[in-house]
Coordinates of C-alpha atoms in Angstrom, one line a residue:
M1 CA -24.2 146.3 -129.6
A2 CA -24.8 149.3 -131.9
T3 CA -28.0 151.3 -132.1
A4 CA -29.1 154.2 -134.2
S5 CA -28.0 157.3 -132.3
S6 CA -27.4 161.0 -132.6
R7 CA -23.6 160.5 -132.7
S8 CA -21.7 162.3 -135.4
S9 CA -20.2 160.5 -138.4
A10 CA -16.7 161.1 -137.0
E11 CA -17.6 159.5 -133.7
L12 CA -19.2 156.5 -135.4
L13 CA -16.2 156.0 -137.7
S14 CA -13.8 156.0 -134.8
L15 CA -15.5 152.9 -133.3
P16 CA -14.4 149.3 -133.9
F17 CA -18.0 148.6 -134.8
A18 CA -21.1 150.6 -135.6
D19 CA -24.4 150.4 -137.5
H20 CA -24.2 151.5 -141.1
S21 CA -27.7 152.9 -140.9
A22 CA -26.8 155.1 -138.0
L23 CA -23.8 156.4 -140.0
F24 CA -25.9 157.2 -143.0
S25 CA -28.4 159.1 -140.9
A26 CA -25.5 161.1 -139.4
W27 CA -24.3 162.1 -142.8
A28 CA -27.8 163.2 -143.7
A29 CA -27.8 165.5 -140.7
E30 CA -24.4 166.8 -141.4
Q31 CA -24.6 167.4 -145.1
P32 CA -28.3 167.4 -146.0
D33 CA -28.1 169.0 -149.4
K34 CA -25.0 167.1 -150.7
V35 CA -25.7 164.5 -153.5
A36 CA -25.4 161.0 -152.2
L37 CA -26.6 158.8 -155.1
V38 CA -26.8 159.2 -158.8
D39 CA -28.1 156.9 -161.5
E40 CA -29.1 157.3 -165.1
D41 CA -32.5 158.9 -164.3
R42 CA -32.0 161.0 -161.2
W43 CA -30.0 161.9 -158.1
L44 CA -30.7 162.0 -154.4
T45 CA -29.3 164.3 -151.7
W46 CA -28.4 162.8 -148.3
T47 CA -31.6 164.1 -146.8
E48 CA -33.7 162.5 -149.6
L49 CA -31.9 159.2 -149.3
D50 CA -32.3 159.1 -145.6
A51 CA -36.0 159.9 -145.7
L52 CA -36.7 157.3 -148.4
V53 CA -34.8 154.5 -146.7
E54 CA -36.7 155.2 -143.5
R55 CA -40.0 155.0 -145.2
I56 CA -39.2 151.8 -147.0
A57 CA -37.8 150.2 -143.9
A58 CA -40.9 151.3 -141.9
Q59 CA -43.2 149.6 -144.4
L60 CA -41.1 146.4 -144.3
Q61 CA -41.3 146.5 -140.5
A62 CA -45.1 147.0 -140.8
E63 CA -45.2 143.8 -142.9
G64 CA -43.2 141.8 -140.4
V65 CA -39.6 142.2 -141.6
G66 CA -37.0 142.4 -138.9
K67 CA -34.0 140.7 -137.4
G68 CA -33.7 137.1 -138.6
A69 CA -35.5 137.8 -141.9
A70 CA -34.1 138.4 -145.4
V71 CA -35.1 140.8 -148.1
A72 CA -34.4 139.7 -151.7
I73 CA -33.4 142.2 -154.5
L74 CA -33.3 141.4 -158.2
G75 CA -32.4 144.0 -160.8
Y76 CA -29.8 146.3 -162.4
N77 CA -27.9 149.1 -160.7
S78 CA -30.2 152.0 -159.9
I79 CA -31.4 154.2 -157.1
P80 CA -34.4 151.9 -156.3
Y81 CA -32.0 149.0 -156.0
A82 CA -29.8 150.9 -153.5
L83 CA -32.9 152.1 -151.6
A84 CA -34.1 148.5 -151.2
F85 CA -30.7 147.3 -150.0
L86 CA -30.2 150.1 -147.5
A87 CA -33.8 149.7 -146.2
A88 CA -33.3 146.0 -145.7
I89 CA -30.3 146.5 -143.4
R90 CA -32.1 149.3 -141.6
T91 CA -34.7 146.8 -140.4
G92 CA -32.0 144.4 -139.2
A93 CA -32.8 141.9 -141.9
A94 CA -30.2 140.5 -144.3
A95 CA -30.2 141.9 -147.8
A96 CA -30.2 139.0 -150.4
P97 CA -29.3 140.4 -153.8
L98 CA -30.0 137.9 -156.5
T99 CA -27.8 137.3 -159.6
T100 CA -29.5 138.7 -162.7
S101 CA -27.5 136.4 -165.0
A102 CA -28.9 133.2 -163.3
T103 CA -31.6 131.1 -164.9
P104 CA -35.2 131.4 -163.8
E105 CA -34.9 128.1 -162.0
A106 CA -31.7 129.2 -160.2
L107 CA -33.4 132.5 -159.2
T108 CA -36.3 130.7 -157.7
A109 CA -33.9 128.4 -155.8
M110 CA -31.9 131.4 -154.5
L111 CA -35.1 133.2 -153.4
K112 CA -36.3 130.1 -151.5
D113 CA -32.9 129.5 -150.0
S114 CA -32.8 133.1 -148.6
G115 CA -36.1 132.7 -146.9
A116 CA -37.1 136.2 -148.0
R117 CA -40.8 137.0 -148.0
H118 CA -40.3 140.3 -149.9
L119 CA -38.7 140.7 -153.3
F120 CA -37.8 144.1 -154.8
A121 CA -37.4 143.6 -158.5
D122 CA -36.8 145.4 -161.8
P123 CA -40.0 145.3 -163.8
S124 CA -38.1 144.1 -166.9
I125 CA -37.1 140.8 -165.2
A126 CA -39.7 138.0 -165.4
M127 CA -39.6 135.5 -162.6
D128 CA -42.1 133.1 -161.0
V129 CA -42.5 134.3 -157.4
P130 CA -43.4 131.6 -155.0
E131 CA -46.6 131.8 -153.0
G132 CA -46.3 133.9 -149.9
V133 CA -43.6 136.3 -151.4
T134 CA -44.5 139.9 -152.0
R135 CA -42.9 141.4 -155.2
I136 CA -42.4 145.1 -155.1
S137 CA -41.5 146.7 -158.5
F138 CA -38.6 149.2 -158.5
D139 CA -40.9 151.7 -160.2
E140 CA -43.5 151.4 -157.4
I141 CA -41.2 151.3 -154.4
E142 CA -41.8 154.9 -153.3
A143 CA -45.6 154.5 -153.7
W144 CA -45.5 151.3 -151.7
A145 CA -43.4 152.8 -148.9
A146 CA -44.8 154.2 -145.6
P147 CA -46.1 157.8 -145.7
E148 CA -43.8 160.8 -145.9
G149 CA -42.1 161.6 -142.6
T150 CA -42.3 158.0 -141.3
R151 CA -39.2 156.6 -139.7
A152 CA -38.5 153.0 -138.9
A153 CA -38.4 151.7 -135.4
P154 CA -35.0 151.5 -133.8
V155 CA -33.1 148.2 -134.2
E156 CA -30.2 146.9 -132.2
I157 CA -27.5 145.5 -134.5
A158 CA -24.9 143.1 -133.2
P159 CA -21.5 142.5 -135.0
E160 CA -22.4 138.9 -135.8
D161 CA -25.9 139.7 -137.2
P162 CA -26.2 138.9 -141.0
F163 CA -25.7 142.0 -143.1
N164 CA -26.2 140.4 -146.5
I165 CA -26.3 137.0 -148.3
I166 CA -24.2 137.0 -151.5
Y167 CA -24.9 134.1 -153.9
S168 CA -22.4 132.4 -156.1
S169 CA -22.9 132.7 -159.8
G170 CA -25.3 129.8 -160.1
T171 CA -24.1 128.5 -163.5
T172 CA -24.7 125.0 -162.4
G173 CA -26.8 123.6 -159.5
T174 CA -28.1 125.7 -156.6
P175 CA -25.8 128.6 -155.7
K176 CA -24.4 128.8 -152.2
G177 CA -25.5 131.7 -150.1
I178 CA -22.4 133.4 -148.5
V179 CA -23.5 135.0 -145.2
Q180 CA -21.5 138.2 -144.4
P181 CA -22.0 139.6 -140.9
H182 CA -22.3 143.3 -140.1
Q183 CA -18.8 143.3 -138.5
M184 CA -17.3 142.0 -141.8
R185 CA -19.0 144.8 -143.8
W186 CA -18.0 147.4 -141.2
N187 CA -14.4 146.2 -141.4
Y188 CA -14.4 146.8 -145.2
L189 CA -15.5 150.4 -144.5
A190 CA -13.2 151.0 -141.5
R191 CA -10.0 149.8 -143.3
T192 CA -10.3 152.1 -146.3
A193 CA -8.4 155.3 -146.5
A194 CA -9.2 155.8 -150.1
Y195 CA -12.5 157.7 -149.8
D196 CA -13.6 161.0 -148.1
R197 CA -16.5 163.4 -148.3
D198 CA -15.4 164.7 -151.7
S199 CA -15.1 161.2 -153.3
V200 CA -17.3 160.4 -156.3
A201 CA -17.2 156.6 -157.1
L202 CA -18.5 155.4 -160.5
L203 CA -19.8 151.8 -160.1
S204 CA -20.8 149.7 -163.2
T205 CA -20.4 146.2 -161.8
P206 CA -23.6 144.8 -160.4
L207 CA -24.7 145.5 -156.8
Y208 CA -25.3 141.8 -156.2
S209 CA -21.5 141.3 -156.3
N210 CA -19.2 141.8 -153.4
T211 CA -16.9 143.4 -156.0
T212 CA -19.3 146.4 -156.1
L213 CA -20.3 146.4 -152.4
V214 CA -16.7 146.8 -151.2
A215 CA -16.7 150.1 -153.0
F216 CA -20.4 151.1 -152.6
F217 CA -20.6 151.0 -148.8
P218 CA -17.2 152.6 -148.1
V219 CA -17.8 155.6 -150.4
L220 CA -21.2 156.2 -148.8
G221 CA -19.8 155.5 -145.4
M222 CA -17.3 158.2 -145.8
G223 CA -19.9 160.7 -146.9
G224 CA -19.1 160.6 -150.6
T225 CA -21.2 160.1 -153.7
A226 CA -22.0 156.8 -155.6
V227 CA -22.8 157.0 -159.3
L228 CA -24.6 153.9 -160.5
T229 CA -24.8 152.7 -164.1
R230 CA -27.4 150.1 -165.2
K231 CA -24.8 148.3 -167.4
F232 CA -21.2 148.8 -168.5
E233 CA -20.6 150.5 -171.8
A234 CA -17.1 151.8 -172.4
R235 CA -17.7 155.1 -174.0
R236 CA -20.6 155.9 -171.7
F237 CA -18.4 155.1 -168.7
L238 CA -15.8 157.7 -169.9
E239 CA -18.5 160.3 -170.5
L240 CA -19.8 159.9 -167.0
S241 CA -16.3 160.0 -165.6
E242 CA -15.8 163.3 -167.2
R243 CA -19.2 164.8 -166.5
E244 CA -19.4 163.7 -162.8
R245 CA -15.7 164.5 -162.1
V246 CA -15.3 160.9 -160.8
T247 CA -12.5 160.3 -158.4
H248 CA -12.7 156.5 -157.9
T249 CA -14.0 153.4 -159.6
M250 CA -14.0 149.7 -159.1
L251 CA -13.8 147.7 -162.3
V252 CA -12.9 144.1 -163.4
P253 CA -10.1 143.3 -165.8
V254 CA -12.3 142.8 -168.9
Q255 CA -13.8 146.3 -168.4
Y256 CA -10.4 147.8 -168.2
R257 CA -9.4 146.1 -171.4
R258 CA -12.4 147.4 -173.2
L259 CA -11.8 150.9 -172.0
M260 CA -8.2 151.0 -172.9
A261 CA -8.9 149.5 -176.4
L262 CA -11.4 152.3 -177.2
P263 CA -9.8 154.5 -179.9
E264 CA -11.0 157.7 -178.3
F265 CA -9.9 156.8 -174.8
D266 CA -7.2 159.5 -174.7
D267 CA -9.7 162.2 -175.7
F268 CA -11.5 162.2 -172.4
D269 CA -10.5 164.3 -169.4
L270 CA -9.9 161.8 -166.6
S271 CA -7.7 164.2 -164.5
S272 CA -10.2 164.0 -161.6
Y273 CA -9.3 160.4 -160.8
R274 CA -7.5 159.7 -157.6
A275 CA -7.6 155.9 -157.6
K276 CA -8.8 153.0 -159.7
F277 CA -9.5 149.6 -158.2
C278 CA -9.6 146.1 -159.7
T279 CA -10.5 142.7 -158.4
S280 CA -12.4 139.4 -159.1
A281 CA -10.4 138.0 -162.0
P282 CA -6.8 137.7 -163.3
F283 CA -5.4 141.1 -164.2
A284 CA -2.7 140.9 -166.9
A285 CA 0.5 142.8 -166.2
D286 CA 0.5 144.4 -169.7
L287 CA -2.9 145.8 -169.1
K288 CA -1.9 147.2 -165.7
R289 CA 1.1 148.8 -167.4
D290 CA -1.1 150.5 -170.0
I291 CA -3.5 151.9 -167.4
L292 CA -0.6 153.3 -165.4
K293 CA 0.7 155.0 -168.5
R294 CA -2.5 156.5 -169.8
W295 CA -5.0 156.9 -167.0
P296 CA -4.3 159.5 -164.2
G297 CA -4.4 158.4 -160.5
G298 CA -3.2 155.4 -158.7
L299 CA -4.1 151.8 -159.6
V300 CA -4.8 149.3 -156.8
E301 CA -5.5 145.5 -157.3
F302 CA -7.3 143.6 -154.5
Y303 CA -7.0 139.8 -154.3
G304 CA -9.5 138.1 -152.0
M305 CA -12.7 136.2 -151.8
T306 CA -16.4 137.0 -151.2
E307 CA -16.1 134.4 -148.4
G308 CA -13.3 136.5 -146.9
G309 CA -10.1 135.2 -145.4
A310 CA -6.9 137.0 -146.2
S311 CA -6.5 139.6 -148.9
C312 CA -3.6 141.0 -150.9
I313 CA -3.1 144.5 -152.1
L314 CA -1.0 145.6 -155.0
L315 CA -0.3 149.3 -155.3
A316 CA 0.6 149.1 -158.9
H317 CA 1.7 152.7 -159.2
Q318 CA 4.2 152.2 -156.4
F319 CA 5.5 148.8 -157.5
P320 CA 5.6 148.8 -161.3
D321 CA 8.1 145.9 -161.2
K322 CA 5.5 143.7 -159.4
L323 CA 2.7 143.8 -161.9
H324 CA 2.8 140.1 -162.4
T325 CA 1.7 139.6 -158.8
V326 CA -1.4 140.4 -156.8
G327 CA 0.5 142.2 -154.1
Q328 CA 1.4 141.7 -150.5
V329 CA -0.8 140.4 -147.7
A330 CA -3.0 143.2 -146.3
P331 CA -2.5 144.5 -142.8
N332 CA -4.2 142.4 -140.1
S333 CA -4.5 139.5 -142.5
E334 CA -2.5 136.2 -142.5
M335 CA -2.0 134.0 -145.4
K336 CA -0.4 130.5 -145.7
L337 CA 0.1 128.0 -148.5
I338 CA -0.7 124.3 -147.9
D339 CA -0.2 121.1 -149.9
E340 CA -2.9 118.7 -150.9
D341 CA -2.7 116.9 -147.5
G342 CA -3.3 120.2 -145.6
N343 CA 0.3 120.7 -144.5
E344 CA 2.0 124.1 -144.8
V345 CA 4.5 124.2 -147.6
A346 CA 8.1 125.3 -147.2
P347 CA 9.1 128.9 -147.9
G348 CA 9.3 129.5 -151.7
G349 CA 7.0 126.5 -152.4
V350 CA 3.8 126.3 -154.3
G351 CA 0.6 125.6 -152.5
E352 CA -3.1 126.3 -152.1
V353 CA -3.8 129.7 -150.5
V354 CA -5.6 129.8 -147.2
G355 CA -6.1 133.0 -145.2
R356 CA -7.7 134.7 -142.2
G357 CA -8.3 138.3 -141.3
P358 CA -11.0 140.8 -140.3
M359 CA -13.2 140.0 -143.3
M360 CA -14.5 136.5 -142.9
M361 CA -17.9 135.0 -143.7
S362 CA -20.1 133.4 -141.0
G363 CA -20.5 130.4 -143.4
Y364 CA -22.7 129.2 -146.2
K365 CA -26.3 129.6 -145.4
D366 CA -27.8 126.3 -144.2
R367 CA -24.8 124.3 -145.6
P368 CA -22.6 123.2 -142.7
D369 CA -20.8 120.6 -144.8
A370 CA -19.9 123.2 -147.4
S371 CA -18.8 125.6 -144.7
R372 CA -16.5 123.1 -143.1
A373 CA -15.0 122.2 -146.5
A374 CA -14.2 125.9 -147.0
E375 CA -12.2 126.0 -143.8
W376 CA -8.7 125.0 -142.7
F377 CA -7.4 125.1 -139.2
D378 CA -3.7 125.5 -138.2
A379 CA -1.9 123.7 -135.4
D380 CA -3.3 126.3 -132.9
G381 CA -6.8 125.7 -134.0
R382 CA -7.2 129.0 -135.7
R383 CA -9.8 129.2 -138.5
F384 CA -8.6 130.0 -142.1
I385 CA -10.7 130.2 -145.3
R386 CA -9.5 128.1 -148.3
H387 CA -9.2 130.4 -151.3
G388 CA -9.1 127.6 -153.9
D389 CA -6.1 129.2 -155.6
I390 CA -2.6 127.9 -156.1
G391 CA 0.3 130.3 -155.7
R392 CA 3.7 131.1 -154.3
F393 CA 5.3 134.1 -152.6
D394 CA 8.3 135.8 -154.2
E395 CA 11.4 136.9 -152.2
D396 CA 9.7 140.2 -151.3
G397 CA 6.4 138.6 -150.0
F398 CA 4.4 139.4 -153.1
L399 CA 1.9 136.6 -154.0
I400 CA 2.1 135.1 -157.5
L401 CA -1.0 133.2 -158.4
M402 CA -0.6 130.1 -160.5
D403 CA -4.2 129.0 -161.0
R404 CA -7.4 127.9 -159.4
A405 CA -6.9 124.5 -157.7
K406 CA -9.9 123.1 -159.6
D407 CA -8.5 124.3 -162.9
L408 CA -5.1 122.6 -162.4
I409 CA -4.4 120.1 -165.2
I410 CA -2.6 116.9 -164.3
S411 CA -1.3 115.3 -167.5
G412 CA 0.9 112.2 -167.3
G413 CA 1.6 112.9 -163.7
F414 CA 2.8 116.5 -164.4
N415 CA 1.0 119.6 -163.0
I416 CA 0.1 122.0 -165.7
Y417 CA -1.0 125.5 -164.8
P418 CA -3.5 126.9 -167.4
S419 CA -2.4 130.5 -166.6
D420 CA 1.1 129.7 -168.0
L421 CA -0.4 128.5 -171.3
E422 CA -2.8 131.4 -171.4
A423 CA 0.1 133.8 -171.1
V424 CA 1.9 132.3 -174.0
L425 CA -1.3 132.5 -176.2
A426 CA -2.0 136.0 -175.1
A427 CA 1.5 137.2 -176.1
D428 CA 0.7 136.3 -179.8
P429 CA -0.3 139.4 -181.7
G430 CA -3.1 137.4 -183.4
V431 CA -4.8 136.6 -180.0
V432 CA -7.2 139.0 -178.3
E433 CA -7.8 136.8 -175.3
A434 CA -7.5 133.1 -174.5
A435 CA -8.4 130.5 -171.9
V436 CA -7.1 126.9 -171.4
V437 CA -9.0 124.0 -169.8
G438 CA -8.1 120.4 -169.1
V439 CA -10.2 117.7 -170.8
P440 CA -10.0 113.9 -170.3
H441 CA -7.4 111.9 -172.2
P442 CA -7.2 108.1 -172.4
D443 CA -3.5 107.9 -172.0
W444 CA -2.5 111.0 -170.0
G445 CA -5.5 111.5 -167.8
E446 CA -6.0 115.1 -169.0
T447 CA -4.7 117.2 -171.8
P448 CA -4.8 121.0 -172.2
V449 CA -7.1 122.5 -174.8
G450 CA -7.2 126.2 -175.7
F451 CA -10.0 128.6 -176.6
A452 CA -9.1 132.0 -178.2
V453 CA -10.6 135.1 -179.7
L454 CA -8.4 136.0 -182.7
T455 CA -7.8 139.2 -184.5
P456 CA -9.1 139.5 -188.1
G457 CA -6.9 137.5 -190.4
A458 CA -5.1 135.5 -187.7
D459 CA -4.6 131.9 -188.5
K460 CA -5.6 129.4 -185.9
D461 CA -3.1 126.7 -186.9
A462 CA -0.2 129.2 -186.9
V463 CA -1.2 130.5 -183.4
L464 CA -1.3 126.9 -182.1
A465 CA 2.0 126.0 -183.6
A466 CA 3.7 129.1 -182.3
A467 CA 2.4 128.5 -178.8
N468 CA 3.4 124.9 -178.7
A469 CA 6.9 125.8 -179.9
K470 CA 7.3 127.9 -176.8
L471 CA 5.8 125.5 -174.4
G472 CA 7.4 122.5 -172.7
K473 CA 6.7 119.0 -174.0
T474 CA 4.2 118.2 -171.2
Q475 CA 2.4 121.6 -171.6
R476 CA 1.6 121.6 -175.3
L477 CA -2.0 122.2 -176.3
S478 CA -3.7 119.3 -178.0
A479 CA -6.2 121.7 -179.8
L480 CA -7.1 125.3 -180.1
H481 CA -10.7 126.4 -180.7
V482 CA -11.6 129.8 -182.1
V483 CA -14.6 131.5 -180.4
D484 CA -16.2 134.9 -180.9
Q485 CA -15.9 135.7 -177.2
L486 CA -15.1 133.8 -173.9
P487 CA -18.1 133.1 -171.7
R488 CA -17.9 135.3 -168.6
S489 CA -19.9 136.0 -165.5
A490 CA -21.3 139.5 -164.8
I491 CA -18.1 140.4 -163.0
G492 CA -15.8 139.2 -165.7
K493 CA -14.7 135.8 -164.6
V494 CA -14.2 133.3 -167.5
L495 CA -16.6 130.5 -167.0
K496 CA -14.3 127.5 -167.8
R497 CA -17.0 125.0 -167.0
E498 CA -18.9 126.3 -170.0
L499 CA -15.8 125.8 -172.2
R500 CA -15.4 122.2 -171.0
D501 CA -19.1 121.6 -171.6
R502 CA -18.7 122.6 -175.2
L503 CA -16.3 119.8 -175.7
G504 CA -18.8 117.2 -174.4

């Protein structure tokens, strides 16, 4: 068990498990006037952050929130958002950040699923709040909080207690709530060697995403500074990087591509950067190569899942010949490849990725069947998480991803990996970006169809013909559709279901 204490930050960080809230209070005592949080409107010192979190947590406790409860949050990156999240875990409740890109119906479903009786929300977002749920606006959060000087009652936190509930994107049906325990979140913090007290991390992916949280909590946990942006805009990102002397960032591939395509990119002073991180979506080798050439500091790609399991790490600056991979299995993680019958594949073979390690979800909230379906057990009965991706290991142990298992196209009995076709399309100078999906075919079962964003003047038929000339007979695209942009989630994943739906 871990409780809030007077132990130093160094003592807490040396433990196999401790309470984040105790760690943050330790940093407030040790560096009271250092800036902890920055957003587009203001900044907070560690003393101010600690005092506000305690007041908000105390008010939540006064209204019955504690262990076993959940606190929902809906909005865009900001200091009030961070305060609500930190106050929720200070009470021992699970923070339940909701996806801003979801439909009103999906938002209501997520709120009900979480069981939260309190919702902290951006005033610009309209949502029907069910009876019995108290909505606190971001711009009223400090007025709503307990009086100045109030501190929340001590709470004992166990490693298995829920830390947060992360919801899937919710583009169809009711999103699943991924319950991450305190131990899992502490392990994310404890394993990082990237941050220290002088770190300044610029975060422009949403705080409802694990992509952001795996950077937000570690930089604060190491006593650094988190800079939050409401939304991503390439030039503004570079301006903030220069102004705040940013040392670290976590971005998704589409953000990197937009930054590198900015004509004035090279005009900005980015010499303060020590490391840049990427995760959540396929990261093209040519883009990694361009970043390494033009952006100071290391480049690290993480491959993993919000649900946890194993993870891979690619230190791109150390292995420039492995940019087509997602790296090697992280320390203390174990990864296997299995076939469609659940048997391990032979070395060098292709299979579905399953993994286990220190970061693993407890399960999907109130969905035991879905939780079981996400698991695989080896011959010794050890629990692995199914990643849903298809891949193979090269001779050096670097993982090469082929595709999502659900995106695999089977045409005439042949397996077709959309990523192979997308790579051929993307190599065409007339193609900005592309995606390939499988659609039903009366003779072959499925057939691949492409969607592409083209450069001005590019000819669709010529692009299609050039791609098919390079592809094998069974891989050839039956059609190519030109779109203004590919549909993406807030963290940059291409929403292939939406592309399939466009074809009826």
